[in-house]
Short mmCIF file of C-alpha atoms in Angstrom, two decimals:
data_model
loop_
_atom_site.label_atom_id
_atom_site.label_comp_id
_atom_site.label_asym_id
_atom_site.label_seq_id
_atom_site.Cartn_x
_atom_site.Cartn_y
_atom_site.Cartn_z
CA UNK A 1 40.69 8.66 101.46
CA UNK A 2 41.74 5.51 102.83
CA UNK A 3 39.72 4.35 105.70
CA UNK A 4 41.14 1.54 108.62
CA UNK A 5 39.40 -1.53 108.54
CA UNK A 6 39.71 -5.02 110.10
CA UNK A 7 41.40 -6.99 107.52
CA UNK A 8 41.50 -11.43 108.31
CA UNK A 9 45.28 -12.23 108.33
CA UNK A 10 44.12 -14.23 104.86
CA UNK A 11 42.77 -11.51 103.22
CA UNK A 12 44.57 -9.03 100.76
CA UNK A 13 45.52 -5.64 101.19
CA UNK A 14 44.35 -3.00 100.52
CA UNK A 15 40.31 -3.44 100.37
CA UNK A 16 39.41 -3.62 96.43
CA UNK A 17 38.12 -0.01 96.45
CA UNK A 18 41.20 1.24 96.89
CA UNK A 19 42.08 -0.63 93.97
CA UNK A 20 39.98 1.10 91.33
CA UNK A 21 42.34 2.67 88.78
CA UNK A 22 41.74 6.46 89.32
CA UNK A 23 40.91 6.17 92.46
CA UNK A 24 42.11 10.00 94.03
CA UNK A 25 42.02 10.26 97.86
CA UNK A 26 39.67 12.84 98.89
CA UNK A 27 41.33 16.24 100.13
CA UNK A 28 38.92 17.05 103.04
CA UNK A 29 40.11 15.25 105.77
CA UNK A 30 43.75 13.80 105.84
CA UNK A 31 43.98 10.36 106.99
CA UNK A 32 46.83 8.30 107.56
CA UNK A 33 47.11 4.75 105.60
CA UNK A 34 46.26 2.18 108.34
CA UNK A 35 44.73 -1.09 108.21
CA UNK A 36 44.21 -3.61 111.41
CA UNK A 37 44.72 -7.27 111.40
CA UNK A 38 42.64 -9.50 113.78
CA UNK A 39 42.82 -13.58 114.42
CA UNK A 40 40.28 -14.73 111.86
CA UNK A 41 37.69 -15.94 114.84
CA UNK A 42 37.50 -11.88 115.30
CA UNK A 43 39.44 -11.89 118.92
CA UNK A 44 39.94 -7.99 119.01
CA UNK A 45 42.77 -9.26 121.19
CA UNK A 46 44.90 -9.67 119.45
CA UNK A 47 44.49 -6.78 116.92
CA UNK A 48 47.09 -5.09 115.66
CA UNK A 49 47.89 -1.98 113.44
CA UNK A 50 50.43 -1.32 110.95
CA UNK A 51 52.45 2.14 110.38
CA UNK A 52 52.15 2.62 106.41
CA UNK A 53 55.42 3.37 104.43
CA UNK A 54 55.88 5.88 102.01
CA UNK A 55 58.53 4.83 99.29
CA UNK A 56 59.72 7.61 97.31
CA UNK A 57 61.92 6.95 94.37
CA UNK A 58 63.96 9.96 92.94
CA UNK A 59 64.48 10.78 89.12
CA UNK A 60 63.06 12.84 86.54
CA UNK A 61 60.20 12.45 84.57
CA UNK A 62 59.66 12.48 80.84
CA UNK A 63 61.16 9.94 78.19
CA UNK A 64 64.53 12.29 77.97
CA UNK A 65 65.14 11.13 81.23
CA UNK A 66 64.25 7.27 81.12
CA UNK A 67 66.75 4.93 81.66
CA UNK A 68 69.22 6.97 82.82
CA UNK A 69 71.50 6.73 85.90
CA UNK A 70 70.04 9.49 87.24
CA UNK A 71 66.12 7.84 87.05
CA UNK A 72 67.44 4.43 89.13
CA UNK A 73 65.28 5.78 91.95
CA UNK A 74 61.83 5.87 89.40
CA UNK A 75 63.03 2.34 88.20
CA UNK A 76 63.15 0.48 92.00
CA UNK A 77 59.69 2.20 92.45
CA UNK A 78 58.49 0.41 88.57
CA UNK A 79 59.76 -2.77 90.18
CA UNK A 80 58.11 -2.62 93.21
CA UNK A 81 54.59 -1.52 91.71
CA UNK A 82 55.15 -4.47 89.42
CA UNK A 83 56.11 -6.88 92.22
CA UNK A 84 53.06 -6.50 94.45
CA UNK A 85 51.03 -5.40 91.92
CA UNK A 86 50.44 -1.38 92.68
CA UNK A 87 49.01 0.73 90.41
CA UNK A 88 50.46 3.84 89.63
CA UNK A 89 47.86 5.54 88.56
CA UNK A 90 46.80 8.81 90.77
CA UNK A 91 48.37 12.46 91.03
CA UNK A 92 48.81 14.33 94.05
CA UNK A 93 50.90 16.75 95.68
CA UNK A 94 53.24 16.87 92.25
CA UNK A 95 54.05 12.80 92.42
CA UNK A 96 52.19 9.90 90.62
CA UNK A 97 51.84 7.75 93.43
CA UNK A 98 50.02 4.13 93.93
CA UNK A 99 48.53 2.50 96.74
CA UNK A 100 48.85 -0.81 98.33
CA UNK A 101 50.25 -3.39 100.98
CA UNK A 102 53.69 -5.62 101.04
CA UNK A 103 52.11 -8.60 103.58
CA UNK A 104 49.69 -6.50 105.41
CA UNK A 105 51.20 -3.19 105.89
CA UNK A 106 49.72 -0.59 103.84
CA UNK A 107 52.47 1.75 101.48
CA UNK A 108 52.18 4.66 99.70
CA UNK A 109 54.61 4.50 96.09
CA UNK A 110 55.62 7.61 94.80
CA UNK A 111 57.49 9.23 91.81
CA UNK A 112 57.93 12.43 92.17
CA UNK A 113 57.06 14.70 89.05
CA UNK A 114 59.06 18.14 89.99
CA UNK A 115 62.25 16.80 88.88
CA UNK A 116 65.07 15.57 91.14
CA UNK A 117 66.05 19.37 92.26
CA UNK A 118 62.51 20.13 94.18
CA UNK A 119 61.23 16.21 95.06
CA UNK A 120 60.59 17.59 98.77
CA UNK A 121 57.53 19.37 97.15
CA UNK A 122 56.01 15.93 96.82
CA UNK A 123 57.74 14.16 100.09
CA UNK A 124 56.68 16.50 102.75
CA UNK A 125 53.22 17.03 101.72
CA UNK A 126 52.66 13.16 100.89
CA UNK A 127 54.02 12.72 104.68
CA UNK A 128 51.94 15.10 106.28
CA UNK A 129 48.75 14.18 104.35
CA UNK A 130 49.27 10.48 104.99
CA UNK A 131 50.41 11.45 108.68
CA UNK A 132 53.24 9.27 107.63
CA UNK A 133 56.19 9.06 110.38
CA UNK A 134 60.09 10.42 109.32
CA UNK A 135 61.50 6.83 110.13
CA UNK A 136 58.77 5.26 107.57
CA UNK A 137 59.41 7.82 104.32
CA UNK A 138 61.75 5.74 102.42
CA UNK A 139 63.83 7.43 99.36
CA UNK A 140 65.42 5.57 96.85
CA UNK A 141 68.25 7.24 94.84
CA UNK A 142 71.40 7.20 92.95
CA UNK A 143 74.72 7.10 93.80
CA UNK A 144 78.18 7.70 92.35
CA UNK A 145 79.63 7.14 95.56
CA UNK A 146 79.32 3.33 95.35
CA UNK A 147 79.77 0.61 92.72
CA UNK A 148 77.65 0.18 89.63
CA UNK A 149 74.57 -2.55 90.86
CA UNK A 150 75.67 -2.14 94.91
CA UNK A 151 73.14 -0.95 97.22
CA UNK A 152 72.96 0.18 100.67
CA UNK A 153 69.92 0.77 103.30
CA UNK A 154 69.93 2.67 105.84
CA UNK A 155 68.13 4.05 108.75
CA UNK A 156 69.57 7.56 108.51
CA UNK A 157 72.39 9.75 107.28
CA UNK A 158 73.36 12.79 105.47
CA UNK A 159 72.08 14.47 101.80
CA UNK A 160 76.19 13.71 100.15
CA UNK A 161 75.34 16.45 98.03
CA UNK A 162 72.57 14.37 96.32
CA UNK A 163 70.61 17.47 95.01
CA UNK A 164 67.44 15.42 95.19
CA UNK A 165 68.00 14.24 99.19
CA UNK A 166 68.74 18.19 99.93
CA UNK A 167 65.70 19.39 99.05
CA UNK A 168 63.55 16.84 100.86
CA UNK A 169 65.53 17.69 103.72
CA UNK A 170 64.65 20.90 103.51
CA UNK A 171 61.18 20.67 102.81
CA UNK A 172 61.22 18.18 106.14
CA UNK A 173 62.51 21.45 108.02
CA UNK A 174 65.84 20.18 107.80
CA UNK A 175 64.95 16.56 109.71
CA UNK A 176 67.52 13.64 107.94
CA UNK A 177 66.60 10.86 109.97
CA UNK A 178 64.44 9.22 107.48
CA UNK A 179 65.74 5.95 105.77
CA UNK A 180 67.20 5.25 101.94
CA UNK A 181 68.19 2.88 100.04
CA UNK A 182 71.09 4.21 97.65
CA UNK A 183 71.98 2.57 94.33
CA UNK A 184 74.90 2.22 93.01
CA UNK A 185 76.13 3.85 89.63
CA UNK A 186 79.67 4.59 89.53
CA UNK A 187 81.88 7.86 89.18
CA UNK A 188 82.13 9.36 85.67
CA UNK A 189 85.21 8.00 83.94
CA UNK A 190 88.21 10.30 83.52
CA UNK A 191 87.22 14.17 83.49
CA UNK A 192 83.37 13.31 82.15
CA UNK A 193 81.34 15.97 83.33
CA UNK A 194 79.18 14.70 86.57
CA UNK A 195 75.66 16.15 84.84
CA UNK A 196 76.50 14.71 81.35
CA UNK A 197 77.34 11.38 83.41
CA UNK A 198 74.00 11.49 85.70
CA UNK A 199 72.06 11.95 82.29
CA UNK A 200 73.53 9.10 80.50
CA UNK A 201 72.22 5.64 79.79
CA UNK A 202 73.80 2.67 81.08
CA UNK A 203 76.31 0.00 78.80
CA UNK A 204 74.97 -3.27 78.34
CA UNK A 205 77.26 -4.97 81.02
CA UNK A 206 75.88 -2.30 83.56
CA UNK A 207 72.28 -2.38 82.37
CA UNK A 208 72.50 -6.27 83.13
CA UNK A 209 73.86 -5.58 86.44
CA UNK A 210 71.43 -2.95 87.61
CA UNK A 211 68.63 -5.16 86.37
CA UNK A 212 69.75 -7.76 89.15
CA UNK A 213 70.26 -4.99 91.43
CA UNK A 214 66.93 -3.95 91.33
CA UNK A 215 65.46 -7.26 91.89
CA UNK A 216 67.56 -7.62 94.83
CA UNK A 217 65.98 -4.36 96.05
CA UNK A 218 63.03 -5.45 95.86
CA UNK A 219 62.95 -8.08 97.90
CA UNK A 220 65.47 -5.79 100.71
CA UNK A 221 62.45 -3.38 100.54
CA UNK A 222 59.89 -6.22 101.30
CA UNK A 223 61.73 -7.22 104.34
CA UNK A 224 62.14 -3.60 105.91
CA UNK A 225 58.27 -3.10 105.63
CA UNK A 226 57.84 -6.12 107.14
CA UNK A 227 60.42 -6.60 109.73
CA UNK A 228 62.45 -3.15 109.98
CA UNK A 229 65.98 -2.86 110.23
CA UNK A 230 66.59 -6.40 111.14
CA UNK A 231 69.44 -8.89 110.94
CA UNK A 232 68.04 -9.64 107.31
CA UNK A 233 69.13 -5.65 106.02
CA UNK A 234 72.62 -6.74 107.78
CA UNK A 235 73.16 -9.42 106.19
CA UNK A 236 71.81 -7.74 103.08
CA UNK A 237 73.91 -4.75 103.32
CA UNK A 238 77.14 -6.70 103.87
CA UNK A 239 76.33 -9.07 100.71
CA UNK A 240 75.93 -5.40 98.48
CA UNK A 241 79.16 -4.56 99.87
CA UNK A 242 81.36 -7.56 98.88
CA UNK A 243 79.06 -8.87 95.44
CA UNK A 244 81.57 -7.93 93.43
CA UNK A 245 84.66 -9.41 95.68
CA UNK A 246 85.78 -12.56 93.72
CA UNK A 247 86.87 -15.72 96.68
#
């Protein structure tokens, strides 16, 4: 389980023993992922506690599946672990998950293991277990709605027949106001099938460009968790949206 605790604003996060690879949160008593920051001279004051984040990327598991346009969602969550340096490394409710802090507020990673059509078994549980609010579960998914490498985030919005996004709707009893961060991939050229498309891997040119992508989302994730849906995700939102626009 992970406990709250008074954490100096120069300290790390989370405590080492959460750290431990292996480490499985105990069932008994769910808990939600806080920690509190105080001044370092200990002025309860001026304490303050973070809401954690669960990030949920969607895909599918199993080498079939990696690398594929469908698995973009699995990749941002690779990047992220790798950027702040969260283990992946524990099962539970059907998702390998990891366990950390961007700054000082505490996350929960996920990928769910369920495959893309029944992800909601692994959101809504992880949620409820972490006592983890709607407007701090973050998905991150594909989409052939926008251009190869552009991303969007936002605080809200529909399933657009994303099969993953429907189920964790429903398994949310049918709540959508929960925030993603879509990636790009492009509509299948000519009369490709859609699955056969979803399935495939990228070219070279669009393997380079999602590999920037990615990076980029990284550090658009980083500033939500820190500072919410501020005037940074505007601006970052309306550079996605014209990257590709030569001047």
């Amino acid at each position: 389980m992970l406990h709250s605790g008074s954490v100096p604003r120069t300290s790390t996060c989370p405590p080492q023993s959460l750290r431990r690879p292996g480490l499985r949160p105990q069932r008994a008593v769910p808990a939600m992922v806080r920690v509190s920051a105080v001044m370092s001279d200990g002025d309860k004051r001026f304490e303050v506690e973070f809401t954690p984040w669960l990030i949920v990327g969607l895909g599918n598991p199993g080498n079939k599946y990696h690398g594929t346009r469908h698995n973009v969602g699995f990749e941002m969550i690779e990047r992220i672990s790798q950027a702040e340096g969260i283990s992946l490394n524990t099962i539970q409710s059907k998702a390998l998950i990891g366990i950390g802090c961007i700054g000082e507020v505490p996350l929960v990673l996920a990928k769910p293991q369920a495959y893309m059509n029944f992800c909601g078994e692994s959101v809504a549980p992880l949620a409820v277990y972490y006592r983890i609010p709607l407007r701090h579960i973050l998905l991150v998914y594909d989409e052939m709605s926008l251009p190869n490498g552009v991303m969007r985030l936002q605080p809200k919005g529909g399933h657009g027949q994303h099969s993953g996004i429907k189920n964790v709707i429903a398994h949310l009893d049918g709540h959508s106001e929960f925030p993603r961060l879509s990636i790009g991939i492009g509509n299948p050229p000519g009369t490709m099938d859609v699955k056969a498309f979803l399935l495939q891997k990228f070219s070279s040119v669009e393997r380079e460009q999602m590999d920037e992508a990615l990076d980029q989302g990284v550090q658009a994730v980083r500033a939500l968790v820190l500072n919410g849906f501020s005037q940074h995700i505007r601006r970052f939102n309306l550079g996605q949206k014209y990257k590709y626009h030569k001047v």
